[in-house]
Amino acid sequence: MKHIYILLILFSLSFSGIVLRSNYPLRNSNFQQKLSEESMFLVIWALQQLKDVRDIRIGTEGEDTVLYVERYPIVKSVEVEGNWFVGDEEIKNLAGVREDEPLIDFDPEAVQETLRIYYRERGFLNAEVEVRYTVDEQGFAKVRIRVKEGELYFLGGAEFRGAGSFSHSRLLHAAGLRLGEVFDEEKARKGVFGLLDFYRGEGFLESGVYFEGVKKEKGRSFSVLLPGMEAARWSFREGVSALLRGLSNLTAHPLAVLKTLLGRGSLAKPVYTVIEGRRYEVEFRGNRSFSEEELSKLLDLNTPGVDYFFLERSRERIEDFYRGKGFFDVRVSYSYEEGRILFTVEEGERYGVRVLGFRGLKLPDTYDREEIERRVRDFLRRVREEGYLSADIRLLEEVNREKKRVDLLLLYSPGKKVILKDLVYRGDMEEVRALFRKYRALLPLPLSAEILRALNADLKEFFRRRGYLDGDFSVEVVGEERGDSLYLTYLYRVDPGERYTYGELLIYGNEKTHPREIYYTVVKQRFFSTLAEEESLWNLIQSENYTGVRLENLVDREEKKVHRLVEVREDRRGLLELAVGYNTEEKLKVEGGVKLKNLFGVGILGRVRASRSERYRTYEIGLSDRFLFSRKYFGDVSLFRKLEFHESYDLENEGFLISFGYRPRRWYGISLFISRTDNRVSGAEPGSYRLTRGGVFLVREVRDDPINPRNMSHLSLRFSRIEGDRDYYRAELNSFLLRELTRNLSVNLRTAGGWVGEGAPIFDRFFLGGLRDMRGYSFESLGSPLGGRTFLFGRGEVLLRIRGPLWGGLFGDAGSVENSFSETLRKFRYDAGFAFGVSTPAGFIRVDLARPLEDLESPLSGIRVYLSIGYIY
């Protein structure tokens, strides 16, 4: 990269200064401060990495060198109007526009067509879209997307013009369509192929099917509650799917479903023209070994019509099939008369197999080419896994028609058994030695390309991770023969080269953030490492100040340095937050507030928050900083007032909380906290308590995505010393594990436990039961009425995505609350249940059903049902 710009640098030496200019103002950066004759190539590289930049030109003005940058317009706002069933974010993604991002080659007409097609595929056949945009003198663009969604159409049937041989429901099923489903025009068009296959499979060998269009009408259809139920006669699975599709219709489109049930729904019918032609009756005679259904699949149905070529190709395919199964004397003939095709099969005897040569492979007694080849492949796979890498089998066959037998000669060549004896590292780097020790512990074993690829990949990753970007290795292989085995030793010579150091840090996009804040967040160390890059990116995301973060590297191989470019997209400083949810314990819950981000440009977060439900009311004001003058430290201070309504008591408390923490590594946090609260209890154990609480909070949390993790683990311990009107200690441990097994299947495990000393008031003792933990028991029924001093809890849950927005789960809970751990361990309670949920435009809807796994007296007995809309608080 440096060589590319060396001429430019030499060209600028005779001038007094370097100036950066653009058609529209660039976002804030430290480029100009870094611009010099020596670093000009670095700034040009950084500009080339930016999505904002279209082109860069170099010129002169007087004695100055000018870098002229042509910048794309930046999207200042995106207004989406008229949409209800498709969210704003989805429309922005389809349009390729987003606030604070460059507007690159934006074509309003193409976006309009994209959105219209997207809506039509989702049943909105009359959707209209208008897209406009303007760009001001500062290069900021305003994009306006106006949508008229129109009516949602369900499939109300289909017209099959010219079809008379099959029922309407049979043809619908053949086309892959289901009455009552949301209409998809593209799917209706593709139904032509299903109809053609169906007709030709039924003997209409001259048939043709054409899609003519869509017919729209108003009407009533009860199929919207069970889409595709008419197909249940062909498949039990279709009947079950119809129930799920009906639930999806009802939750995603309740108004459209209601209108359709009342007779005012919008129904669409694809129109097909079917040319059935003559129906040919295809018969087979003499086929003792294979059914007519098996032989019918061999007919040449891809070519329409019946002619000499169709008959000949079909005959050849049938004969080839029989010969592959050992019927070498087969003869197939055909006759055709008045729409009737008769294939006469003279099978003859099925030939046996006499195996000659190699006897270590068991083959079938009768000839079957497909089965023989499969067994040979399986045998070779097994022996190659044992180390016989060059093993091979040649098959020579001779058909003996007189004896009705195939003499099959197996020529097996095993070759040498290749053993990986050792992996030797010649060098003195301890980390590399440790890497080799891990692989050497597996030896000896049959030579495997996988283990060598893994070792080589680990070596390359070591170079990148530790900053040895020129690192390389060579391999020498030494072999030793012993009998029929070849023992290989791989000798590795590792040349790490010079270790790269960090160079310049370029920052772009920090309009409000002080550059020092980004310096605090990014990992600073002498030598380059991929771990430092990952942690820097993670820190920037975790700071919550940015909607987008990008980190790029420029490797200067001459200077052995790595320069960094940090590009940020800042979030709005002031955010108004409002959330509404419902669950059967708290009823309606409303939470709102104001979040002030990046205060004073130093990463401070301010918040004013209030929430209210039937059980809780909370009011809070606070300040926090995720990276307090360093990536290692964080802090938080808040004032709060809370009202809590429990089963056996009510609590009102107010006070303050101050915490200060240290982050030794990315996934670990240690914080010290102190709070003072005034607490007033009514109900059980009434009284007033002024308490000062101090302690330590330890946490380890690893996740694969900071926003929507699919895999994560959490472990935390909180230990407190409480003084004031009561003196006691309190400790609580929580852990959570989430793992995605496959794309649509995940499991999670949660465990928790706690202990509190004698003298703790009721609000610091423990209860279990309800939506958050023991779902088979009523709210806080375990530990009631006065709570326990110890508790243990565990949960296992399996979640499966069923179809589209629908998912289901199975779970089991175990827990106990008592006054000592010995009692807690003896008195465990258990429950089990299942859950299902659906994502809808109105929010996420979840239903949990659970039952205790023991007989209990009322009101604890029975099945507990929980409904939650939005999210669980």
JSON list of N, CA and C in Angstrom, two decimals, residues 4 17 50 77 105 164 183 348 378 432 444 466 483 492-493 536 579 664 713 728 740 748 803 856:
[
{"chain": "A", "resi": 4, "resn": "ILE", "atom": "N", "xyz": [2.16, 2.38, -3.37]},
{"chain": "A", "resi": 4, "resn": "ILE", "atom": "CA", "xyz": [1.18, 2.97, -4.29]},
{"chain": "A", "resi": 4, "resn": "ILE", "atom": "C", "xyz": [1.22, 4.48, -4.22]},
{"chain": "A", "resi": 17, "resn": "GLY", "atom": "N", "xyz": [2.20, 22.87, 2.45]},
{"chain": "A", "resi": 17, "resn": "GLY", "atom": "CA", "xyz": [1.15, 22.29, 3.28]},
{"chain": "A", "resi": 17, "resn": "GLY", "atom": "C", "xyz": [0.28, 21.33, 2.50]},
{"chain": "A", "resi": 50, "resn": "LEU", "atom": "N", "xyz": [-13.75, 4.57, 3.78]},
{"chain": "A", "resi": 50, "resn": "LEU", "atom": "CA", "xyz": [-15.00, 5.14, 4.26]},
{"chain": "A", "resi": 50, "resn": "LEU", "atom": "C", "xyz": [-16.12, 4.94, 3.24]},
{"chain": "A", "resi": 77, "resn": "SER", "atom": "N", "xyz": [-32.67, 11.87, 7.53]},
{"chain": "A", "resi": 77, "resn": "SER", "atom": "CA", "xyz": [-33.92, 11.32, 8.06]},
{"chain": "A", "resi": 77, "resn": "SER", "atom": "C", "xyz": [-34.58, 10.44, 7.01]},
{"chain": "A", "resi": 105, "resn": "ASP", "atom": "N", "xyz": [-25.78, 5.60, -4.78]},
{"chain": "A", "resi": 105, "resn": "ASP", "atom": "CA", "xyz": [-26.45, 5.19, -6.03]},
{"chain": "A", "resi": 105, "resn": "ASP", "atom": "C", "xyz": [-27.92, 4.87, -5.79]},
{"chain": "A", "resi": 164, "resn": "GLY", "atom": "N", "xyz": [-60.99, -30.77, -16.38]},
{"chain": "A", "resi": 164, "resn": "GLY", "atom": "CA", "xyz": [-62.23, -31.43, -16.03]},
{"chain": "A", "resi": 164, "resn": "GLY", "atom": "C", "xyz": [-62.06, -32.81, -15.45]},
{"chain": "A", "resi": 183, "resn": "PHE", "atom": "N", "xyz": [-52.11, -14.83, 0.27]},
{"chain": "A", "resi": 183, "resn": "PHE", "atom": "CA", "xyz": [-51.83, -15.04, -1.15]},
{"chain": "A", "resi": 183, "resn": "PHE", "atom": "C", "xyz": [-50.43, -14.57, -1.51]},
{"chain": "A", "resi": 348, "resn": "GLY", "atom": "N", "xyz": [-36.79, -62.31, -17.26]},
{"chain": "A", "resi": 348, "resn": "GLY", "atom": "CA", "xyz": [-35.76, -63.34, -17.22]},
{"chain": "A", "resi": 348, "resn": "GLY", "atom": "C", "xyz": [-35.33, -63.58, -15.79]},
{"chain": "A", "resi": 378, "resn": "ASP", "atom": "N", "xyz": [-18.37, -47.54, 1.03]},
{"chain": "A", "resi": 378, "resn": "ASP", "atom": "CA", "xyz": [-18.34, -47.58, 2.50]},
{"chain": "A", "resi": 378, "resn": "ASP", "atom": "C", "xyz": [-17.10, -48.29, 3.00]},
{"chain": "A", "resi": 432, "resn": "VAL", "atom": "N", "xyz": [4.33, -21.70, 21.10]},
{"chain": "A", "resi": 432, "resn": "VAL", "atom": "CA", "xyz": [4.27, -22.65, 20.01]},
{"chain": "A", "resi": 432, "resn": "VAL", "atom": "C", "xyz": [4.50, -24.07, 20.54]},
{"chain": "A", "resi": 444, "resn": "PRO", "atom": "N", "xyz": [0.31, -41.62, 18.58]},
{"chain": "A", "resi": 444, "resn": "PRO", "atom": "CA", "xyz": [0.18, -41.77, 17.12]},
{"chain": "A", "resi": 444, "resn": "PRO", "atom": "C", "xyz": [-1.27, -42.09, 16.72]},
{"chain": "A", "resi": 466, "resn": "ARG", "atom": "N", "xyz": [-0.67, -12.77, 17.84]},
{"chain": "A", "resi": 466, "resn": "ARG", "atom": "CA", "xyz": [0.44, -12.19, 18.57]},
{"chain": "A", "resi": 466, "resn": "ARG", "atom": "C", "xyz": [1.17, -11.10, 17.79]},
{"chain": "A", "resi": 483, "resn": "GLY", "atom": "N", "xyz": [7.17, -53.10, 8.33]},
{"chain": "A", "resi": 483, "resn": "GLY", "atom": "CA", "xyz": [6.20, -54.04, 7.81]},
{"chain": "A", "resi": 483, "resn": "GLY", "atom": "C", "xyz": [5.32, -53.37, 6.77]},
{"chain": "A", "resi": 492, "resn": "TYR", "atom": "N", "xyz": [8.53, -29.30, 11.90]},
{"chain": "A", "resi": 492, "resn": "TYR", "atom": "CA", "xyz": [8.12, -27.91, 11.63]},
{"chain": "A", "resi": 492, "resn": "TYR", "atom": "C", "xyz": [9.24, -26.95, 12.00]},
{"chain": "A", "resi": 493, "resn": "ARG", "atom": "N", "xyz": [9.59, -26.09, 11.07]},
{"chain": "A", "resi": 493, "resn": "ARG", "atom": "CA", "xyz": [10.48, -24.97, 11.35]},
{"chain": "A", "resi": 493, "resn": "ARG", "atom": "C", "xyz": [9.64, -23.70, 11.26]},
{"chain": "A", "resi": 536, "resn": "SER", "atom": "N", "xyz": [-11.34, -4.10, 21.33]},
{"chain": "A", "resi": 536, "resn": "SER", "atom": "CA", "xyz": [-11.61, -2.70, 21.02]},
{"chain": "A", "resi": 536, "resn": "SER", "atom": "C", "xyz": [-12.97, -2.54, 20.38]},
{"chain": "A", "resi": 579, "resn": "ALA", "atom": "N", "xyz": [-42.22, 1.64, 26.51]},
{"chain": "A", "resi": 579, "resn": "ALA", "atom": "CA", "xyz": [-42.50, 0.22, 26.30]},
{"chain": "A", "resi": 579, "resn": "ALA", "atom": "C", "xyz": [-43.79, -0.13, 27.03]},
{"chain": "A", "resi": 664, "resn": "PRO", "atom": "N", "xyz": [-11.05, -6.35, 34.49]},
{"chain": "A", "resi": 664, "resn": "PRO", "atom": "CA", "xyz": [-9.70, -6.87, 34.24]},
{"chain": "A", "resi": 664, "resn": "PRO", "atom": "C", "xyz": [-9.55, -7.44, 32.83]},
{"chain": "A", "resi": 713, "resn": "SER", "atom": "N", "xyz": [-23.05, -17.24, 28.15]},
{"chain": "A", "resi": 713, "resn": "SER", "atom": "CA", "xyz": [-22.99, -17.79, 29.50]},
{"chain": "A", "resi": 713, "resn": "SER", "atom": "C", "xyz": [-22.84, -16.62, 30.46]},
{"chain": "A", "resi": 728, "resn": "TYR", "atom": "N", "xyz": [-26.77, -7.56, 59.10]},
{"chain": "A", "resi": 728, "resn": "TYR", "atom": "CA", "xyz": [-26.71, -8.94, 58.57]},
{"chain": "A", "resi": 728, "resn": "TYR", "atom": "C", "xyz": [-25.91, -8.94, 57.26]},
{"chain": "A", "resi": 740, "resn": "GLU", "atom": "N", "xyz": [-27.18, -22.57, 21.13]},
{"chain": "A", "resi": 740, "resn": "GLU", "atom": "CA", "xyz": [-27.94, -22.87, 19.92]},
{"chain": "A", "resi": 740, "resn": "GLU", "atom": "C", "xyz": [-27.40, -24.18, 19.34]},
{"chain": "A", "resi": 748, "resn": "ASN", "atom": "N", "xyz": [-31.47, -23.71, 27.11]},
{"chain": "A", "resi": 748, "resn": "ASN", "atom": "CA", "xyz": [-30.91, -22.81, 28.12]},
{"chain": "A", "resi": 748, "resn": "ASN", "atom": "C", "xyz": [-31.08, -23.43, 29.50]},
{"chain": "A", "resi": 803, "resn": "ARG", "atom": "N", "xyz": [-42.50, -22.90, 12.87]},
{"chain": "A", "resi": 803, "resn": "ARG", "atom": "CA", "xyz": [-42.80, -22.46, 11.52]},
{"chain": "A", "resi": 803, "resn": "ARG", "atom": "C", "xyz": [-42.90, -20.95, 11.50]},
{"chain": "A", "resi": 856, "resn": "LEU", "atom": "N", "xyz": [-50.75, -31.27, 45.48]},
{"chain": "A", "resi": 856, "resn": "LEU", "atom": "CA", "xyz": [-50.78, -30.18, 46.45]},
{"chain": "A", "resi": 856, "resn": "LEU", "atom": "C", "xyz": [-52.23, -29.79, 46.74]}
]
